[in-house]
Coordinates of C-alpha atoms in Angstrom, one line a residue:
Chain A
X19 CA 0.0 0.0 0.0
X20 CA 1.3 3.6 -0.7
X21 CA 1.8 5.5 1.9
X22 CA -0.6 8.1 3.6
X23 CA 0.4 11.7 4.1
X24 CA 0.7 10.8 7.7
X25 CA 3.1 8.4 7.1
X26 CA 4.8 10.4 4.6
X27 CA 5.6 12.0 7.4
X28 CA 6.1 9.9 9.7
X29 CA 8.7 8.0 7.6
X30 CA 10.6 11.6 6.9
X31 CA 10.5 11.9 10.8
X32 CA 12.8 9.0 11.2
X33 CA 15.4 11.5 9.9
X34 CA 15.5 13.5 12.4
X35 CA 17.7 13.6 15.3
X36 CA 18.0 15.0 18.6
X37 CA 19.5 18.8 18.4
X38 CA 18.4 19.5 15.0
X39 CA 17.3 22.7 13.5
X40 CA 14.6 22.2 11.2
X41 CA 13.2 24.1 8.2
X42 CA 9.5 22.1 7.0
X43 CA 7.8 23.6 4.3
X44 CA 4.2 23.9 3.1
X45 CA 2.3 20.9 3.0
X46 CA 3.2 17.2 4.1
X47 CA 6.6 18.7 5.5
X48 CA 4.3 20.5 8.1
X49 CA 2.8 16.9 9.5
X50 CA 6.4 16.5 10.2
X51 CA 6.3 18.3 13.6
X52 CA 3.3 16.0 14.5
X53 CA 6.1 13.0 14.4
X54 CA 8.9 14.0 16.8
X55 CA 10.5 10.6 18.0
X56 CA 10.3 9.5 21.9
X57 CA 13.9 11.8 23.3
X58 CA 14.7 13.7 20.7
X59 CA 14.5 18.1 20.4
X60 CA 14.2 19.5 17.3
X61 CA 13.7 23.5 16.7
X62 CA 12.1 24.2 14.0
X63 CA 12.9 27.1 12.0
X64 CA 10.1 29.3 9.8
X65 CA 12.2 31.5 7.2
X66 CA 10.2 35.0 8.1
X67 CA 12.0 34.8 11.1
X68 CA 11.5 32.5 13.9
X69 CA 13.9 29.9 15.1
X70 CA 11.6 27.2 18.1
X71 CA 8.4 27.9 16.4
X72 CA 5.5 26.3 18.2
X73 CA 2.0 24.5 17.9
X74 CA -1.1 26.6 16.9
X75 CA -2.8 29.0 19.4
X76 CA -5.5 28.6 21.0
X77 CA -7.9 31.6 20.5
X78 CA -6.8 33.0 23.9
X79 CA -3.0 32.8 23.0
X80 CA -3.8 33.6 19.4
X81 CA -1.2 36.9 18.6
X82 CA -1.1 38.6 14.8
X83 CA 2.6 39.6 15.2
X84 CA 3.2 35.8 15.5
X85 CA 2.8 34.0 12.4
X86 CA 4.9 31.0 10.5
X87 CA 6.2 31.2 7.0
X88 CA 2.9 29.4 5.4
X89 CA 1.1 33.0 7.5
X90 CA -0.6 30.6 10.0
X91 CA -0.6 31.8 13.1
X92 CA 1.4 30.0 16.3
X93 CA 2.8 30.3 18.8
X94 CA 6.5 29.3 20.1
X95 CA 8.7 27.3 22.5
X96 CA 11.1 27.5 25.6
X97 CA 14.4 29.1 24.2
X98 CA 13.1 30.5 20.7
X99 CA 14.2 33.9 19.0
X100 CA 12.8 36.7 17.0
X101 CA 14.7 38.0 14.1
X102 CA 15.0 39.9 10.3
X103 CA 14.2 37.5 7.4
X104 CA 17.7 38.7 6.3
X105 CA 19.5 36.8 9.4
X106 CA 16.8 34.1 8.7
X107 CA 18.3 33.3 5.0
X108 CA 21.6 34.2 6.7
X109 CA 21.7 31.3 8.9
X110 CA 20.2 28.8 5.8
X111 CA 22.6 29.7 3.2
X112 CA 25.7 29.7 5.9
X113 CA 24.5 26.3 6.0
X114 CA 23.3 26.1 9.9
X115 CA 20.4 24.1 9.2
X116 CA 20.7 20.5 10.1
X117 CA 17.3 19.0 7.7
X118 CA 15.3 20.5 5.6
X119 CA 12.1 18.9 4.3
X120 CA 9.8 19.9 1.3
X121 CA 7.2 18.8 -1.6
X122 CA 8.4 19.4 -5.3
X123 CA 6.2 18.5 -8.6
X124 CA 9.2 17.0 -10.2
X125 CA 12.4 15.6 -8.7
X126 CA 15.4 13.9 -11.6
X127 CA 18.1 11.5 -11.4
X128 CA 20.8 14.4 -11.2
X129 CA 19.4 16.0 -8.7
X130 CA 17.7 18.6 -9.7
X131 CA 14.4 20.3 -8.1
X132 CA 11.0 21.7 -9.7
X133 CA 9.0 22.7 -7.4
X134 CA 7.7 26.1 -7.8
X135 CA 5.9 27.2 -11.9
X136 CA 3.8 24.9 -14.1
X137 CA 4.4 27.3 -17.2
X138 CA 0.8 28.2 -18.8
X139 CA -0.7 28.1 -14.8
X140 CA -0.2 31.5 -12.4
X141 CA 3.2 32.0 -11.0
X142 CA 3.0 32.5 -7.4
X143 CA 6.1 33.0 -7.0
X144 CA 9.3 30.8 -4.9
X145 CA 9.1 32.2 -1.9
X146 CA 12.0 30.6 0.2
X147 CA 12.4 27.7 -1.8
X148 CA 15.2 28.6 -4.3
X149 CA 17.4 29.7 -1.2
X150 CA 16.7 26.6 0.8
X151 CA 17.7 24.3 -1.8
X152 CA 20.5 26.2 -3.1
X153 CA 22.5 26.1 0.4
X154 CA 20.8 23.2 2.4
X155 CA 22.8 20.4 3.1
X156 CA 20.3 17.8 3.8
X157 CA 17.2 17.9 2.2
X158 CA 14.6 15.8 2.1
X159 CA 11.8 15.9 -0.8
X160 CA 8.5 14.2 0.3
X161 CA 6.3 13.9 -2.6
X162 CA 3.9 11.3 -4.0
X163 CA 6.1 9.0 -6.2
X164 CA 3.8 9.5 -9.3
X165 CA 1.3 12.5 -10.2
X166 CA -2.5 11.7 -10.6
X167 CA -2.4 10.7 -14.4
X168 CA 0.2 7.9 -13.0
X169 CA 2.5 10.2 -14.7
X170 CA 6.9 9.9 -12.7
X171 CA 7.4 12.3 -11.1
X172 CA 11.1 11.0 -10.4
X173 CA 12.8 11.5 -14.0
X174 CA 15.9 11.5 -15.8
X175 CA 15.5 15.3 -16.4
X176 CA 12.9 17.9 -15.1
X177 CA 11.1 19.0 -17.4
X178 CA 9.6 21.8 -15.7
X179 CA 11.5 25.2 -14.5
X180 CA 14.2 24.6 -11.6
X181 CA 14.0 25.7 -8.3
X182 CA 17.4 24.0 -7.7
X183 CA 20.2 22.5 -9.4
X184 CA 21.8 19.3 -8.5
X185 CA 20.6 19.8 -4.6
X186 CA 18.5 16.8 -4.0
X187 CA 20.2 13.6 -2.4
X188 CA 16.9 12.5 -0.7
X189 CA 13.1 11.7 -1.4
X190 CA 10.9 9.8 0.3
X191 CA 7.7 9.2 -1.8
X192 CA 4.4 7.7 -1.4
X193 CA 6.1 3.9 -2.2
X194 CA 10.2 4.2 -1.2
X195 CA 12.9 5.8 0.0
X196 CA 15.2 6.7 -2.6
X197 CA 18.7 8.3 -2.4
X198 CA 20.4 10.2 -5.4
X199 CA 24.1 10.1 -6.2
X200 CA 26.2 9.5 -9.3
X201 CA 23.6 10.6 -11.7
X202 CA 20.6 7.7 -10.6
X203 CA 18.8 7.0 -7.7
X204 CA 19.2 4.0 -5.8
X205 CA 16.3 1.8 -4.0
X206 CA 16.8 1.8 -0.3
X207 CA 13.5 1.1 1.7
X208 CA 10.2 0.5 0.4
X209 CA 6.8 1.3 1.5
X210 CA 5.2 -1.8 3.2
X211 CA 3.0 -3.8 0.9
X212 CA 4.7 -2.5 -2.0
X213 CA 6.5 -4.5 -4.6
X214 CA 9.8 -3.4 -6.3
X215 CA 7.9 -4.0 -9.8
X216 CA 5.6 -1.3 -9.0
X217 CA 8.5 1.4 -8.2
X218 CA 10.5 0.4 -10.9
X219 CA 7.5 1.1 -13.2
X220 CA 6.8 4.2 -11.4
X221 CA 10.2 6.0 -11.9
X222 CA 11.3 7.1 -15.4
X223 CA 14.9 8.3 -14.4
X224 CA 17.5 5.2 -13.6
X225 CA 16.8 3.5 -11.1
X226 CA 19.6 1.5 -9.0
X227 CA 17.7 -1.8 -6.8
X228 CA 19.8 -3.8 -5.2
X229 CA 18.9 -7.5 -4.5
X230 CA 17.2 -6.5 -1.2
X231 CA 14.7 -3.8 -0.7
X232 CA 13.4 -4.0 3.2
X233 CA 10.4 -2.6 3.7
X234 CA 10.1 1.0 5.7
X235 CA 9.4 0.5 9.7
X236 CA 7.1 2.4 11.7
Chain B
X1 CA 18.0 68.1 20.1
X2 CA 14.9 69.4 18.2
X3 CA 17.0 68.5 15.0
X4 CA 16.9 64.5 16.1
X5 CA 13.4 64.8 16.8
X6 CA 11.8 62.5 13.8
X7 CA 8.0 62.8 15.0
X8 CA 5.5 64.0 12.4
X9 CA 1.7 64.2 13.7
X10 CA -0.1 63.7 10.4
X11 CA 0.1 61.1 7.2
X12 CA 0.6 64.2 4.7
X13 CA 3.8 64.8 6.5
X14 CA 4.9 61.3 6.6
X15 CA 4.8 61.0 3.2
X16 CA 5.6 64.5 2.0
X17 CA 7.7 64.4 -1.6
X18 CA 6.0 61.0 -2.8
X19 CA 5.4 61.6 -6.1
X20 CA 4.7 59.1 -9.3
X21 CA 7.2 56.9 -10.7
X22 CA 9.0 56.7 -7.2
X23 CA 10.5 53.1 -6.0
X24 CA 9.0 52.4 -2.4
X25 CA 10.3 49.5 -0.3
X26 CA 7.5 48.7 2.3
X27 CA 8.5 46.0 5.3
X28 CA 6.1 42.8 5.9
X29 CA 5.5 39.7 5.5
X30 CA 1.9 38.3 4.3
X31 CA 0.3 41.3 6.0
X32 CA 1.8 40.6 9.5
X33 CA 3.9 44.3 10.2
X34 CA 2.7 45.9 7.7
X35 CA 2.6 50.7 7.6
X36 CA -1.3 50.0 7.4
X37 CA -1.7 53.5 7.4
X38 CA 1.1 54.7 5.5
X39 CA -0.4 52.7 2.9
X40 CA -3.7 53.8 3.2
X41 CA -2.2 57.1 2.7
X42 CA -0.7 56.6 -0.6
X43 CA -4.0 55.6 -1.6
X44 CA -5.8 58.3 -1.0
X45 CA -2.8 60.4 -2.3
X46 CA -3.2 59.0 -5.9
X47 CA 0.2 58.7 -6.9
X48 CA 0.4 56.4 -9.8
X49 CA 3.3 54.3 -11.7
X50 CA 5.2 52.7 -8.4
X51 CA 7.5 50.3 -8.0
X52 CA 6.8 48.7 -4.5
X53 CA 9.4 46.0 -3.3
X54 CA 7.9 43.9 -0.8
X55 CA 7.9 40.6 -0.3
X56 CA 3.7 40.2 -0.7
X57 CA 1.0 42.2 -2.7
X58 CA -1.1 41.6 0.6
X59 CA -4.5 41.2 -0.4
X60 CA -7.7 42.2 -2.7
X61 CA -8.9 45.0 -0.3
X62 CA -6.1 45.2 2.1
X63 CA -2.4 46.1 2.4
X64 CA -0.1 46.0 -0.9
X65 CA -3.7 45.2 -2.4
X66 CA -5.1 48.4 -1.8
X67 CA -3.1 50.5 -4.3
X68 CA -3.6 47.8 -7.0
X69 CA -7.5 49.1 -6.9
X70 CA -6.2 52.5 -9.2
X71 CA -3.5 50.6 -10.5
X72 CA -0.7 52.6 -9.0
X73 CA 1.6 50.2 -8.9
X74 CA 3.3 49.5 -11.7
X75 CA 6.1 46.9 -11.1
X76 CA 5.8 44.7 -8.1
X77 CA 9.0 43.1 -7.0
X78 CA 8.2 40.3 -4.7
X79 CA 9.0 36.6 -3.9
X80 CA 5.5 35.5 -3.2
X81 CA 2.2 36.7 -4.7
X82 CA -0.6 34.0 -4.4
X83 CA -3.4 35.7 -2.0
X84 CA -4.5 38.5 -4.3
X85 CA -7.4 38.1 -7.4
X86 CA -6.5 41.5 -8.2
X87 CA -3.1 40.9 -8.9
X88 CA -3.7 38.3 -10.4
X89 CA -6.0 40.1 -13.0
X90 CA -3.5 43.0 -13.2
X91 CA -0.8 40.6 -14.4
X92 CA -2.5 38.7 -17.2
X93 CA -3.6 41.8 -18.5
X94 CA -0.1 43.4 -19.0
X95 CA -1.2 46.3 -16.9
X96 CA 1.1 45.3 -13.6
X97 CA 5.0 43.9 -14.0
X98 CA 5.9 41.3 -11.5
X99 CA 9.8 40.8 -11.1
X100 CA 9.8 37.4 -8.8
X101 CA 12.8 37.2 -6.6
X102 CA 13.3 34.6 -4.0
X103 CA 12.7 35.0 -0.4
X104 CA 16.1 35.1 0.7
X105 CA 17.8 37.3 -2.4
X106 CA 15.3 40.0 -1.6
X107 CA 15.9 40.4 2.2
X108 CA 19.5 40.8 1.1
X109 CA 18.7 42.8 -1.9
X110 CA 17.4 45.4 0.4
X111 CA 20.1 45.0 3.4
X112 CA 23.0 45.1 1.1
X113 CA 21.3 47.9 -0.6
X114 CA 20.9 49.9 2.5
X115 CA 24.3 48.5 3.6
X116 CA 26.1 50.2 0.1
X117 CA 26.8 47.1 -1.4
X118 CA 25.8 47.3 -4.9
X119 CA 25.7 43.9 -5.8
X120 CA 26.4 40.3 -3.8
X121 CA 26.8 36.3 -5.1
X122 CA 24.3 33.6 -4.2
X123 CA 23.5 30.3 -4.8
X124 CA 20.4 30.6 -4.8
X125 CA 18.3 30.8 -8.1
X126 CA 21.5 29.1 -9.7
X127 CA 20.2 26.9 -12.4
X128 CA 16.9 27.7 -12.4
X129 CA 14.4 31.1 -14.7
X130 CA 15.7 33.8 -12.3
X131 CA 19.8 33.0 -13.8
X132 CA 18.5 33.9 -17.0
X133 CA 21.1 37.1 -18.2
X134 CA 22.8 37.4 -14.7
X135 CA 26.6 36.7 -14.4
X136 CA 27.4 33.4 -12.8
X137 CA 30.9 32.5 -11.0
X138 CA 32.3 29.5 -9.0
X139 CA 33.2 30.1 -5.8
X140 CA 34.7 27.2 -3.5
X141 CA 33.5 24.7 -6.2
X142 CA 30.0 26.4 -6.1
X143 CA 28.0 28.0 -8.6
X144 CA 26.4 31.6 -8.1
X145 CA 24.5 34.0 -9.5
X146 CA 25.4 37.8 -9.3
X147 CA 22.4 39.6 -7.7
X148 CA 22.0 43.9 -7.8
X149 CA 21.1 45.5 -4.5
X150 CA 18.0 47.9 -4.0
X151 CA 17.8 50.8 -2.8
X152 CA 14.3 53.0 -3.0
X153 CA 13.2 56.6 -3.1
X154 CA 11.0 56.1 0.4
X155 CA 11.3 53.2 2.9
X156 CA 7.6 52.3 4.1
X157 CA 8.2 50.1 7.5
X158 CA 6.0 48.9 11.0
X159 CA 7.8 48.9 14.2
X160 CA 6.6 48.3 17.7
X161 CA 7.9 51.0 19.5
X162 CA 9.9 54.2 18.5
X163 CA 11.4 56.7 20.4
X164 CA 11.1 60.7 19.3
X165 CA 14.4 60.4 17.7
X166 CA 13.6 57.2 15.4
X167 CA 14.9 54.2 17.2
X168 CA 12.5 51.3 16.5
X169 CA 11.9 47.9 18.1
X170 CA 9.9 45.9 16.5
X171 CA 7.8 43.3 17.4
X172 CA 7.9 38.7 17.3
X173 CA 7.6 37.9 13.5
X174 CA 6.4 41.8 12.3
X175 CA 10.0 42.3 12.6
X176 CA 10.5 40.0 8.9
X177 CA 11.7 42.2 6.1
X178 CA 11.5 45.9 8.2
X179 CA 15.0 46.4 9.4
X180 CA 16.3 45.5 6.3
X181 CA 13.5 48.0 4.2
X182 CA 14.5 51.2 7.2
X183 CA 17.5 50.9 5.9
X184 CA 16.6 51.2 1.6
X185 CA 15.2 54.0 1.8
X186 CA 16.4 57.5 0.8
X187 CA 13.4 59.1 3.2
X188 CA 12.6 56.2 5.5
X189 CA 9.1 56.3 7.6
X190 CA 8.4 54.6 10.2
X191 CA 4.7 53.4 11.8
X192 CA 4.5 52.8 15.1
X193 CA 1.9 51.4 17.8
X194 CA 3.3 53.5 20.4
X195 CA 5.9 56.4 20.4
X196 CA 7.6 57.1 23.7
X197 CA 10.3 59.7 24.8
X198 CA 14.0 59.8 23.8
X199 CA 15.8 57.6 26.6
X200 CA 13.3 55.2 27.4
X201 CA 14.7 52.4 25.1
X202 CA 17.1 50.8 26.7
X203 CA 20.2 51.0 23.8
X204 CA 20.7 46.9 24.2
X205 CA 17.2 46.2 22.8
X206 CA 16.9 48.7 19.9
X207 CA 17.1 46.8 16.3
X208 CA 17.1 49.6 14.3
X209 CA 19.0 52.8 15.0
X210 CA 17.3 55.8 14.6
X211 CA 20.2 57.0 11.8
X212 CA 18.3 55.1 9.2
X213 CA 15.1 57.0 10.2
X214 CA 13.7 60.2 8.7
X215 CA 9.9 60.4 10.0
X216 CA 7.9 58.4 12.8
X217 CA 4.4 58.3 12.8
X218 CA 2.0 56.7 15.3
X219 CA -0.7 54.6 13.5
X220 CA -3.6 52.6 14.4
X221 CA -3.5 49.4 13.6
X222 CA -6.1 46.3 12.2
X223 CA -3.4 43.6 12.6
X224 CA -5.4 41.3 10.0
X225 CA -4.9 37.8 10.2
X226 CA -4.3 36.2 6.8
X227 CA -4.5 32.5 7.9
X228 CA -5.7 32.2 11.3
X229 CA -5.2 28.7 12.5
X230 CA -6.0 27.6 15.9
X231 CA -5.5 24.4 17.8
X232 CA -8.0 21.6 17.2

């Protein structure tokens, strides 16, 4: 069985580690935060400025000069800091952030990123993304492994706009956990239930299995 | 020390010399410390044929979003624009430029700016549609892109606190792109929720030197909550 967004996120939280600082973007990177193993502290970092962001308000606690990078409000944690979203991109392109997690539409065997314009839809525009990607040392792209015509979304070339060149060493989709390095990605967990045939036919960009695939653990 | 005393009492002051064609840098983020009133001003001002860099376009009716109503803006230079029809409308119909730069790159585009820097190296954007015609270089085995500063006519920012001779605190996340913006602009203005006397600051806590000021207003704010999101 694919995985749900909850395990998505579960799965990603199995990268964490006590002491991190933590960058999670829009989305299924968000459910992260939900996952936080048994002993470990993680801070999490939100790019408008806030380093130890917390969980939502209640409306009591509810403050509109306290708001995340997605413009939710929240609220923050024992030891967190205020500051400039200059110092904020400061201390993720001096590299200080231990794990950053986002979605992308498109992900190839190079390791390149398109996450942010579907030419011929709206541009919203990249917000953070192009300086997370460009400086972050370990990044993790959750995604589903294939878009909803069944379409790769793993490939040997993006064929959408970049947000990132040659950035992505990590993904963990809806049916494995894949690393990237020497030009391909290579096999290393796979979603329980889920047969190597499947990902294999799912992923258009060369794909490294080796003879044994465990499945993930929760 | 009448001549360090940066408090105007009305928004026709605060903004005095804004005229068309002027490039405004106005602090925020989504519309959390945003000059609410400052920008209500320009509005009613008329002033047509801006260029307003600022992270967000804020929203149809409020913020950024109210001066696309007259279409005074002109060119929008902004990482993120998603929460505005208006915009939106503006845009496909050729009447408003967007120049989409990411989040980080402007923060620094405006501090460098500020700073005299005229120009800095990133990775970020390497690679990707924002490369396109900008000089690239390798620096310790990394590719980066050459970005220009900004600098702006009038600096539009939202502090906490001010003292009569322009210091500012600001305050939790409103902080976001404001210190960087106080110090783009040529004339730099400051809203404030409260003002309070020169020497009540204590110097350790100020985050933005009252050098980079020109004006301080005290505004009334609405603090609108874009996505308010409680506990379940």
């Amino acid at each position: 069985m694919a995985l749900t967004r909850e395990q998505l996120a579960q799965r990603v939280a199995q990268e964490l580690r006590d002491g991190f600082y933590v960058n999670l973007g829009i989305g299924i990177p968000t459910l992260v935060a939900n996952y936080v193993p048994e002993g470990i502290d993680v801070m999490l970092q939100s790019e408008n400025g806030l380093l130890g962001m917390g969980e939502f308000p209640t409306e009591e606690t509810v403050d509109p000069d306290l708001i995340n990078a997605g413009k939710q409000t929240v609220t923050t944690v024992t030891g967190a800091s205020y500051f400039s979203s200059a110092d904020s991109f400061a201390m993720i392109r001096g590299g200080n952030v231990d794990l950053t997690v986002l979605g992308a539409f498109e992900v190839d065997q190079n390791g390149n990123i398109a996450s942010w314009m579907i030419p011929g839809k709206l541009v919203k525009g990249m917000g953070g993304a192009m300086d997370l990607v460009a400086s972050a040392q370990n990044i993790v792209v959750t995604m589903t492994h294939a878009n909803k015509k069944g379409e790769s979304k793993l490939l040997k070339e993006c064929t959408l706009p970049l947000t990132g060149a040659g950035c992505i060493k990590k993904i963990v989709s809806d049916l494995a956990y894949i690393e990237i390095h020497d030009g391909k990605f290579h096999l290393i967990e796979r979603a329980p239930g889920v047969s190597v045939e499947e990902i294999v036919s799912k992923t258009a960009g060369e794909l490294v299995v080796p003879d044994n695939v465990p499945e993930m653990r929760f | 020390m009448s001549g360090f005393n940066k408090v105007v009492t009305n928004y026709d002051e605060a903004l005095d010399g804004l005229t068309d064609d002027m490039t405004l840098i106005v602090g925020g983020f989504g519309l959390c410390g945003i000059p609410e009133g400052l920008i209500a001003k320009i509005k009613q001002l008329g002033v047509h044929g801006l260029t307003c860099v600022s992270n967000n376009a804020g929203v149809d009716g409020f913020g950024l979003g109210l001066l696309l109503e007259d279409k005074q803006i002109r060119k929008m230079i902004a990482s993120y624009v998603g929460e505005n029809a208006l915009f939106e409308k503006q845009l496909l119909s050729g009447e408003l430029e967007v120049e989409l730069t990411p989040q980080g790159t402007l923060a620094e585009k405006m501090r460098a700016g500020g700073a005299g820097i005229p120009a800095f190296f990133t990775p970020a954007g390497y690679g990707t549609p924002i490369a396109e015609g900008k000089e690239e270089r390798e620096f310790n085995g990394k590719m980066h892109i050459l970005e220009e500063s900004i600098t702006g006519e009038f600096a539009l920012v939202k502090a906490w606190k001010a003292d009569t001779m322009g210091n500012l605190v600001y305050r939790k996340t409103a902080m976001n792109f404001n210190p960087m913006a106080a110090t783009a602009g040529k004339i730099t203005v400051a809203e404030v929720e409260e003002i309070v006397e020169a020497g009540e600051l204590d110097p350790n806590h100020i985050h933005t030197p009252g050098i980079y000021v020109n004006r301080v207003i005290k505004g009334t704010f609405e603090k609108r909550i874009e996505q308010l999101t409680l506990k379940k």
